[in-house]
CSV table of N, CA and C in Angstrom, one decimal:
chain,number,residue,atom,x,y,z
A,1,MET,N,13.4,-0.7,47.4
A,1,MET,CA,13.9,-1.3,46.2
A,1,MET,C,15.3,-0.7,45.8
A,2,ALA,N,15.4,0.6,46.0
A,2,ALA,CA,16.7,1.2,45.7
A,2,ALA,C,17.8,0.6,46.6
A,3,ARG,N,17.5,0.4,47.9
A,3,ARG,CA,18.4,-0.1,48.8
A,3,ARG,C,18.9,-1.5,48.4
A,4,ARG,N,17.9,-2.3,47.9
A,4,ARG,CA,18.2,-3.7,47.5
A,4,ARG,C,19.2,-3.7,46.3
A,5,MET,N,19.0,-2.7,45.4
A,5,MET,CA,19.8,-2.6,44.2
A,5,MET,C,21.2,-2.3,44.6
A,6,LYS,N,21.4,-1.4,45.6
A,6,LYS,CA,22.7,-1.0,46.0
A,6,LYS,C,23.4,-2.2,46.7
A,7,THR,N,22.7,-3.0,47.5
A,7,THR,CA,23.3,-4.2,48.1
A,7,THR,C,23.7,-5.2,47.0
A,8,GLN,N,22.9,-5.4,46.0
A,8,GLN,CA,23.2,-6.3,44.9
A,8,GLN,C,24.4,-5.8,44.1
A,9,GLU,N,24.5,-4.5,43.9
A,9,GLU,CA,25.6,-3.9,43.2
A,9,GLU,C,26.9,-4.1,44.0
A,10,LYS,N,26.8,-3.9,45.3
A,10,LYS,CA,28.0,-4.1,46.2
A,10,LYS,C,28.5,-5.5,46.1
A,11,LYS,N,27.6,-6.5,46.1
A,11,LYS,CA,27.9,-7.9,46.0
A,11,LYS,C,28.6,-8.2,44.7
A,12,GLU,N,28.1,-7.7,43.6
A,12,GLU,CA,28.7,-7.9,42.3
A,12,GLU,C,30.0,-7.3,42.2
A,13,PHE,N,30.2,-6.1,42.8
A,13,PHE,CA,31.5,-5.4,42.8
A,13,PHE,C,32.5,-6.2,43.6
A,14,GLN,N,32.1,-6.7,44.7
A,14,GLN,CA,33.0,-7.5,45.6
A,14,GLN,C,33.4,-8.8,44.9
A,15,LYS,N,32.5,-9.4,44.1
A,15,LYS,CA,32.9,-10.6,43.3
A,15,LYS,C,33.9,-10.2,42.3
A,16,LEU,N,33.7,-9.1,41.6
A,16,LEU,CA,34.7,-8.6,40.6
A,16,LEU,C,36.0,-8.4,41.3
A,17,VAL,N,36.0,-7.7,42.4
A,17,VAL,CA,37.3,-7.4,43.1
A,17,VAL,C,38.0,-8.7,43.5
A,18,ASP,N,37.2,-9.7,44.1
A,18,ASP,CA,37.8,-11.0,44.5
A,18,ASP,C,38.4,-11.8,43.3
A,19,SER,N,37.7,-11.7,42.2
A,19,SER,CA,38.2,-12.5,41.0
A,19,SER,C,39.4,-11.9,40.4
A,20,ASN,N,39.7,-10.6,40.7
A,20,ASN,CA,40.9,-9.9,40.1
A,20,ASN,C,42.0,-9.9,41.1
A,21,ASN,N,41.8,-10.2,42.3
A,21,ASN,CA,42.9,-10.1,43.3
A,21,ASN,C,43.8,-11.4,43.1
A,22,PRO,N,45.1,-11.2,43.2
A,22,PRO,CA,46.0,-12.4,43.1
A,22,PRO,C,45.8,-13.2,44.3
A,23,LYS,N,45.9,-14.5,44.2
A,23,LYS,CA,45.8,-15.4,45.3
A,23,LYS,C,47.2,-15.6,45.9
A,24,PRO,N,47.3,-15.5,47.2
A,24,PRO,CA,48.6,-15.6,47.8
A,24,PRO,C,49.1,-17.1,47.8
A,25,ASN,N,50.4,-17.2,47.6
A,25,ASN,CA,51.0,-18.6,47.7
A,25,ASN,C,51.3,-18.9,49.2
A,26,LEU,N,50.4,-19.5,49.9
A,26,LEU,CA,50.6,-19.7,51.3
A,26,LEU,C,51.8,-20.5,51.7
A,27,LEU,N,52.1,-21.5,50.9
A,27,LEU,CA,53.3,-22.4,51.2
A,27,LEU,C,54.6,-21.6,51.0
A,28,LEU,N,54.7,-20.8,50.0
A,28,LEU,CA,55.9,-19.9,49.8
A,28,LEU,C,55.9,-18.9,50.9
A,29,ASN,N,54.8,-18.3,51.3
A,29,ASN,CA,54.8,-17.3,52.3
A,29,ASN,C,55.3,-17.9,53.7
A,30,CYS,N,54.8,-19.1,54.0
A,30,CYS,CA,55.2,-19.8,55.2
A,30,CYS,C,56.7,-20.1,55.2
A,31,PHE,N,57.2,-20.5,54.0
A,31,PHE,CA,58.6,-20.8,53.9
A,31,PHE,C,59.5,-19.5,54.2
A,32,TRP,N,59.1,-18.4,53.6
A,32,TRP,CA,59.8,-17.2,53.8
A,32,TRP,C,59.7,-16.7,55.2
A,33,ALA,N,58.5,-16.8,55.8
A,33,ALA,CA,58.4,-16.4,57.2
A,33,ALA,C,59.3,-17.2,58.1
A,34,PHE,N,59.2,-18.5,57.9
A,34,PHE,CA,60.0,-19.4,58.8
A,34,PHE,C,61.5,-19.2,58.6
A,35,SER,N,61.9,-19.0,57.3
A,35,SER,CA,63.3,-18.9,57.0
A,35,SER,C,63.9,-17.6,57.6
A,36,VAL,N,63.2,-16.5,57.3
A,36,VAL,CA,63.7,-15.2,57.8
A,36,VAL,C,63.6,-15.1,59.3
A,37,GLY,N,62.5,-15.5,59.9
A,37,GLY,CA,62.4,-15.5,61.3
A,37,GLY,C,63.5,-16.4,62.0
A,38,GLY,N,63.7,-17.5,61.4
A,38,GLY,CA,64.8,-18.4,61.9
A,38,GLY,C,66.2,-17.8,61.7
A,39,LEU,N,66.4,-17.1,60.6
A,39,LEU,CA,67.7,-16.4,60.4
A,39,LEU,C,67.9,-15.3,61.5
A,40,ILE,N,66.8,-14.6,61.8
A,40,ILE,CA,66.9,-13.5,62.8
A,40,ILE,C,67.3,-14.2,64.1
A,41,CYS,N,66.7,-15.3,64.4
A,41,CYS,CA,67.0,-16.0,65.7
A,41,CYS,C,68.4,-16.6,65.7
A,42,ILE,N,68.8,-17.1,64.6
A,42,ILE,CA,70.2,-17.6,64.5
A,42,ILE,C,71.2,-16.4,64.7
A,43,VAL,N,71.0,-15.3,64.2
A,43,VAL,CA,71.8,-14.1,64.4
A,43,VAL,C,71.8,-13.7,65.9
A,44,GLY,N,70.7,-13.7,66.5
A,44,GLY,CA,70.6,-13.4,67.9
A,44,GLY,C,71.3,-14.4,68.8
A,45,GLN,N,71.2,-15.7,68.4
A,45,GLN,CA,71.9,-16.8,69.2
A,45,GLN,C,73.4,-16.7,69.0
A,46,PHE,N,73.8,-16.4,67.8
A,46,PHE,CA,75.2,-16.2,67.5
A,46,PHE,C,75.8,-15.0,68.4
A,47,LEU,N,75.1,-13.9,68.4
A,47,LEU,CA,75.5,-12.8,69.2
A,47,LEU,C,75.6,-13.1,70.6
A,48,HIS,N,74.5,-13.8,71.1
A,48,HIS,CA,74.5,-14.2,72.5
A,48,HIS,C,75.7,-15.1,72.9
A,49,ASN,N,75.9,-16.1,72.1
A,49,ASN,CA,77.1,-17.0,72.4
A,49,ASN,C,78.4,-16.3,72.3
A,50,THR,N,78.5,-15.4,71.3
A,50,THR,CA,79.8,-14.6,71.2
A,50,THR,C,80.0,-13.7,72.4
A,51,ILE,N,79.0,-13.0,72.7
A,51,ILE,CA,79.1,-12.0,73.9
A,51,ILE,C,79.4,-12.8,75.2
A,52,GLU,N,78.7,-13.9,75.4
A,52,GLU,CA,78.9,-14.7,76.6
A,52,GLU,C,80.4,-15.2,76.7
A,53,SER,N,80.9,-15.7,75.6
A,53,SER,CA,82.3,-16.2,75.6
A,53,SER,C,83.4,-15.2,75.6
A,54,VAL,N,83.2,-14.2,74.7
A,54,VAL,CA,84.3,-13.2,74.6
A,54,VAL,C,84.3,-12.3,75.8
A,55,PHE,N,83.2,-11.8,76.3
A,55,PHE,CA,83.2,-10.8,77.4
A,55,PHE,C,83.1,-11.5,78.8
A,56,LYS,N,83.0,-12.8,78.8
A,56,LYS,CA,82.8,-13.6,80.0
A,56,LYS,C,81.7,-13.1,80.9
A,57,LEU,N,80.6,-12.8,80.3
A,57,LEU,CA,79.4,-12.4,81.0
A,57,LEU,C,78.5,-13.6,81.4
A,58,SER,N,77.7,-13.4,82.4
A,58,SER,CA,76.8,-14.5,82.7
A,58,SER,C,75.7,-14.6,81.6
A,59,HIS,N,75.0,-15.7,81.7
A,59,HIS,CA,73.9,-16.0,80.7
A,59,HIS,C,72.9,-14.9,80.7
A,60,LEU,N,72.5,-14.4,81.9
A,60,LEU,CA,71.5,-13.3,82.0
A,60,LEU,C,72.0,-12.0,81.4
A,61,GLU,N,73.2,-11.7,81.8
A,61,GLU,CA,73.8,-10.4,81.3
A,61,GLU,C,74.0,-10.5,79.7
A,62,SER,N,74.4,-11.6,79.2
A,62,SER,CA,74.5,-11.8,77.8
A,62,SER,C,73.2,-11.7,77.1
A,63,THR,N,72.1,-12.2,77.7
A,63,THR,CA,70.8,-12.1,77.2
A,63,THR,C,70.4,-10.6,77.1
A,64,ASN,N,70.6,-9.9,78.1
A,64,ASN,CA,70.3,-8.5,78.1
A,64,ASN,C,71.0,-7.7,77.0
A,65,VAL,N,72.3,-7.9,76.9
A,65,VAL,CA,73.1,-7.2,75.9
A,65,VAL,C,72.6,-7.6,74.5
A,66,THR,N,72.4,-8.9,74.3
A,66,THR,CA,71.9,-9.4,73.0
A,66,THR,C,70.6,-8.8,72.6
A,67,THR,N,69.7,-8.7,73.6
A,67,THR,CA,68.4,-8.0,73.3
A,67,THR,C,68.5,-6.6,72.9
A,68,LEU,N,69.4,-5.9,73.6
A,68,LEU,CA,69.7,-4.5,73.2
A,68,LEU,C,70.3,-4.4,71.8
A,69,ILE,N,71.2,-5.2,71.5
A,69,ILE,CA,71.8,-5.2,70.1
A,69,ILE,C,70.8,-5.5,69.1
A,70,MET,N,69.9,-6.5,69.3
A,70,MET,CA,68.9,-6.9,68.3
A,70,MET,C,67.9,-5.8,68.1
A,71,ILE,N,67.5,-5.1,69.2
A,71,ILE,CA,66.6,-4.0,69.1
A,71,ILE,C,67.3,-2.9,68.3
A,72,PHE,N,68.5,-2.6,68.5
A,72,PHE,CA,69.3,-1.6,67.8
A,72,PHE,C,69.3,-2.0,66.3
A,73,ILE,N,69.6,-3.2,66.0
A,73,ILE,CA,69.7,-3.7,64.6
A,73,ILE,C,68.4,-3.5,63.9
A,74,GLY,N,67.3,-3.9,64.6
A,74,GLY,CA,65.9,-3.7,64.0
A,74,GLY,C,65.6,-2.2,63.8
A,75,ALA,N,65.9,-1.4,64.7
A,75,ALA,CA,65.7,0.1,64.6
A,75,ALA,C,66.5,0.7,63.5
A,76,PHE,N,67.8,0.3,63.4
A,76,PHE,CA,68.7,0.8,62.4
A,76,PHE,C,68.3,0.4,61.0
A,77,LEU,N,67.9,-0.9,60.8
A,77,LEU,CA,67.5,-1.3,59.5
A,77,LEU,C,66.2,-0.7,59.1
A,78,THR,N,65.3,-0.4,60.1
A,78,THR,CA,64.1,0.4,59.8
A,78,THR,C,64.5,1.8,59.3
A,79,GLY,N,65.4,2.4,60.0
A,79,GLY,CA,65.8,3.8,59.7
A,79,GLY,C,66.4,4.0,58.4
A,80,ILE,N,67.1,3.0,57.9
A,80,ILE,CA,67.7,3.1,56.5
A,80,ILE,C,66.8,2.4,55.4
A,81,GLY,N,65.6,2.0,55.9
A,81,GLY,CA,64.6,1.5,54.9
A,81,GLY,C,64.8,0.0,54.5
A,82,VAL,N,65.6,-0.7,55.1
A,82,VAL,CA,65.8,-2.1,54.8
A,82,VAL,C,64.8,-3.1,55.4
A,83,TYR,N,64.4,-2.8,56.6
A,83,TYR,CA,63.5,-3.7,57.4
A,83,TYR,C,62.2,-3.8,56.7
A,84,ASP,N,61.7,-2.7,56.1
A,84,ASP,CA,60.4,-2.8,55.4
A,84,ASP,C,60.4,-3.7,54.2
A,85,LYS,N,61.6,-3.7,53.5
A,85,LYS,CA,61.7,-4.7,52.4
A,85,LYS,C,61.8,-6.1,52.9
A,86,ILE,N,62.5,-6.3,54.0
A,86,ILE,CA,62.5,-7.7,54.6
A,86,ILE,C,61.1,-8.1,55.0
A,87,GLY,N,60.3,-7.2,55.6
A,87,GLY,CA,59.0,-7.5,56.0
A,87,GLY,C,58.1,-7.8,54.9
A,88,LYS,N,58.3,-7.2,53.7
A,88,LYS,CA,57.4,-7.5,52.5
A,88,LYS,C,57.6,-9.0,52.1
A,89,VAL,N,58.8,-9.5,52.2
A,89,VAL,CA,59.1,-10.9,51.8
A,89,VAL,C,58.8,-11.8,53.0
A,90,ALA,N,59.2,-11.5,54.2
A,90,ALA,CA,59.1,-12.4,55.3
A,90,ALA,C,57.8,-12.4,56.1
A,91,GLY,N,57.0,-11.3,56.0
A,91,GLY,CA,55.7,-11.3,56.7
A,91,GLY,C,56.0,-11.4,58.2
A,92,ALA,N,55.2,-12.4,58.8
A,92,ALA,CA,55.3,-12.6,60.3
A,92,ALA,C,56.7,-13.0,60.7
A,93,GLY,N,57.5,-13.5,59.8
A,93,GLY,CA,58.8,-13.9,60.2
A,93,GLY,C,59.7,-12.8,60.6
A,94,SER,N,59.3,-11.6,60.2
A,94,SER,CA,60.1,-10.4,60.5
A,94,SER,C,59.4,-9.6,61.6
A,95,ILE,N,58.1,-9.9,61.9
A,95,ILE,CA,57.4,-9.1,62.9
A,95,ILE,C,57.5,-9.8,64.3
A,96,VAL,N,57.5,-11.1,64.3
A,96,VAL,CA,57.5,-11.8,65.6
A,96,VAL,C,58.7,-11.6,66.5
A,97,PRO,N,59.9,-11.6,65.9
A,97,PRO,CA,61.1,-11.4,66.8
A,97,PRO,C,61.2,-10.0,67.3
A,98,ILE,N,62.1,-9.8,68.3
A,98,ILE,CA,62.2,-8.5,68.9
A,98,ILE,C,62.6,-7.4,68.0
A,99,THR,N,63.2,-7.8,66.8
A,99,THR,CA,63.5,-6.8,65.8
A,99,THR,C,62.2,-6.2,65.2
A,100,GLY,N,61.2,-7.0,65.2
A,100,GLY,CA,59.9,-6.5,64.7
A,100,GLY,C,59.3,-5.5,65.6
A,101,PHE,N,59.5,-5.7,66.9
A,101,PHE,CA,59.0,-4.7,67.9
A,101,PHE,C,59.7,-3.4,67.7
A,102,ALA,N,61.1,-3.4,67.5
A,102,ALA,CA,61.8,-2.2,67.2
A,102,ALA,C,61.3,-1.5,66.0
A,103,ASN,N,61.0,-2.3,64.9
A,103,ASN,CA,60.4,-1.8,63.7
A,103,ASN,C,59.1,-1.1,64.0
A,104,SER,N,58.2,-1.7,64.8
A,104,SER,CA,56.9,-1.1,65.1
A,104,SER,C,57.0,0.2,65.9
A,105,VAL,N,58.1,0.4,66.6
A,105,VAL,CA,58.3,1.7,67.3
A,105,VAL,C,58.9,2.7,66.4
A,106,VAL,N,59.9,2.4,65.6
A,106,VAL,CA,60.6,3.3,64.8
A,106,VAL,C,59.8,3.8,63.6
A,107,SER,N,59.1,2.9,63.0
A,107,SER,CA,58.4,3.3,61.7
A,107,SER,C,57.4,4.5,61.9
A,108,PRO,N,56.5,4.4,62.9
A,108,PRO,CA,55.6,5.6,63.0
A,108,PRO,C,56.4,6.9,63.5
A,109,ALA,N,57.4,6.7,64.2
A,109,ALA,CA,58.2,7.9,64.7
A,109,ALA,C,58.8,8.5,63.4
A,110,MET,N,59.3,7.7,62.5
A,110,MET,CA,60.0,8.3,61.3
A,110,MET,C,58.9,8.9,60.4
A,111,GLU,N,57.7,8.3,60.3
A,111,GLU,CA,56.7,8.8,59.5
A,111,GLU,C,56.2,10.2,59.9
A,112,PHE,N,56.2,10.5,61.2
A,112,PHE,CA,55.7,11.8,61.7
A,112,PHE,C,56.8,12.7,62.2
A,113,LYS,N,58.0,12.5,61.8
A,113,LYS,CA,59.1,13.4,62.3
A,113,LYS,C,59.0,14.8,61.8
A,114,ARG,N,58.3,15.0,60.7
A,114,ARG,CA,58.1,16.4,60.2
A,114,ARG,C,57.2,17.2,61.1
A,115,GLU,N,56.5,16.6,62.0
A,115,GLU,CA,55.6,17.3,62.9
A,115,GLU,C,56.3,17.7,64.2
A,116,GLY,N,57.6,17.4,64.2
A,116,GLY,CA,58.3,17.8,65.4
A,116,GLY,C,58.6,16.6,66.3
A,117,PHE,N,59.5,16.9,67.3
A,117,PHE,CA,59.9,15.8,68.2
A,117,PHE,C,58.8,15.5,69.3
A,118,ILE,N,58.0,16.5,69.7
A,118,ILE,CA,57.0,16.3,70.7
A,118,ILE,C,55.7,15.7,70.1
A,119,PHE,N,55.1,16.5,69.2
A,119,PHE,CA,53.8,16.1,68.6
A,119,PHE,C,54.0,15.1,67.4
A,120,GLY,N,55.2,14.9,66.9
A,120,GLY,CA,55.4,13.9,65.9
A,120,GLY,C,56.0,12.7,66.4
A,121,VAL,N,57.3,12.7,66.6
A,121,VAL,CA,58.0,11.5,67.0
A,121,VAL,C,57.5,10.9,68.3
A,122,ALA,N,57.5,11.7,69.4
A,122,ALA,CA,57.1,11.2,70.7
A,122,ALA,C,55.7,10.8,70.7
A,123,ALA,N,54.8,11.5,70.1
A,123,ALA,CA,53.4,11.2,70.2
A,123,ALA,C,53.0,10.0,69.4
A,124,LYS,N,53.7,9.7,68.3
A,124,LYS,CA,53.4,8.6,67.4
A,124,LYS,C,54.2,7.4,67.5
A,125,MET,N,55.3,7.5,68.4
A,125,MET,CA,56.2,6.4,68.5
A,125,MET,C,55.6,5.1,68.9
A,126,PHE,N,54.6,5.1,69.8
A,126,PHE,CA,54.0,3.9,70.3
A,126,PHE,C,52.6,3.7,69.7
A,127,SER,N,52.3,4.3,68.6
A,127,SER,CA,50.9,4.2,68.0
A,127,SER,C,50.7,2.7,67.6
A,128,ILE,N,51.7,2.0,67.2
A,128,ILE,CA,51.5,0.6,66.8
A,128,ILE,C,51.9,-0.3,68.0
A,129,ALA,N,53.0,0.0,68.6
A,129,ALA,CA,53.5,-0.9,69.7
A,129,ALA,C,52.8,-0.7,71.0
A,130,GLY,N,52.1,0.5,71.1
A,130,GLY,CA,51.4,0.8,72.4
A,130,GLY,C,50.3,-0.2,72.7
A,131,PRO,N,49.4,-0.5,71.8
A,131,PRO,CA,48.4,-1.4,72.1
A,131,PRO,C,48.9,-2.8,72.4
A,132,VAL,N,50.0,-3.2,71.7
A,132,VAL,CA,50.7,-4.5,71.9
A,132,VAL,C,51.2,-4.5,73.4
A,133,LEU,N,51.8,-3.5,73.8
A,133,LEU,CA,52.3,-3.4,75.2
A,133,LEU,C,51.2,-3.5,76.2
A,134,VAL,N,50.2,-2.7,76.0
A,134,VAL,CA,49.0,-2.6,76.9
A,134,VAL,C,48.4,-4.0,77.0
A,135,TYR,N,48.0,-4.6,75.9
A,135,TYR,CA,47.4,-5.9,76.0
A,135,TYR,C,48.3,-7.0,76.4
A,136,GLY,N,49.6,-6.9,76.1
A,136,GLY,CA,50.5,-7.9,76.5
A,136,GLY,C,50.7,-7.9,78.0
A,137,ILE,N,50.9,-6.7,78.6
A,137,ILE,CA,51.1,-6.5,80.0
A,137,ILE,C,49.8,-6.9,80.8
A,138,THR,N,48.6,-6.5,80.2
A,138,THR,CA,47.4,-6.8,80.9
A,138,THR,C,47.2,-8.3,80.9
A,139,THR,N,47.5,-9.0,79.8
A,139,THR,CA,47.3,-10.4,79.7
A,139,THR,C,48.3,-11.1,80.7
A,140,SER,N,49.5,-10.7,80.8
A,140,SER,CA,50.5,-11.3,81.7
A,140,SER,C,50.0,-11.1,83.1
A,141,VAL,N,49.5,-10.0,83.5
A,141,VAL,CA,49.0,-9.8,84.8
A,141,VAL,C,47.8,-10.7,85.1
A,142,ILE,N,46.9,-10.9,84.2
A,142,ILE,CA,45.7,-11.8,84.4
A,142,ILE,C,46.2,-13.2,84.5
A,143,VAL,N,47.1,-13.6,83.7
A,143,VAL,CA,47.7,-15.0,83.7
A,143,VAL,C,48.4,-15.2,85.1
A,144,GLY,N,49.2,-14.2,85.5
A,144,GLY,CA,49.9,-14.3,86.8
A,144,GLY,C,48.9,-14.4,87.9
A,145,ILE,N,47.8,-13.7,87.9
A,145,ILE,CA,46.8,-13.8,89.0
A,145,ILE,C,46.2,-15.2,89.0
A,146,VAL,N,45.8,-15.7,87.8
A,146,VAL,CA,45.2,-17.0,87.7
A,146,VAL,C,46.2,-18.0,88.2
A,147,TYR,N,47.4,-17.9,87.8
A,147,TYR,CA,48.4,-18.9,88.2
A,147,TYR,C,48.6,-18.9,89.7
A,148,TYR,N,48.6,-17.7,90.3
A,148,TYR,CA,48.7,-17.6,91.7
A,148,TYR,C,47.6,-18.3,92.5
A,149,PHE,N,46.4,-18.2,92.0
A,149,PHE,CA,45.3,-18.8,92.7
A,149,PHE,C,45.2,-20.3,92.4
A,150,ILE,N,45.6,-20.7,91.2
A,150,ILE,CA,45.6,-22.2,90.9
A,150,ILE,C,46.7,-22.9,91.7
A,151,ARG,N,47.9,-22.3,91.8
A,151,ARG,CA,49.0,-22.8,92.6
A,151,ARG,C,48.7,-22.7,94.0
């Protein structure tokens, strides 16, 4: 009987919490994610085109340089505390581009820097990005094997 009461109290408490939580504006959130993600992509494309034309690099070389610059921008904006503010507004629009990957590497490293470079920064640097890399690489290997046998 006591167990049933606790379950009933938990359900009532959850209803109270749900009724007091603000409902997200999905349309506005989608707008901001699309706009900010698109803006990040526009900046990247502008950099790519500029690098390709000014430095007379090949398309592949320009792509590599652009990727490095975008990762640096994401890491730099995370370091000065701007990227987190962008992420609060943009949500997935700031996480999906390569700048979001840089943010996911730099944020934990900054959080644990007081613990030292080895056990703080180095150990925690890939705490968020690590699983993404592991599962992303594993998935690409599996898809590559499947593609090899289908083809």
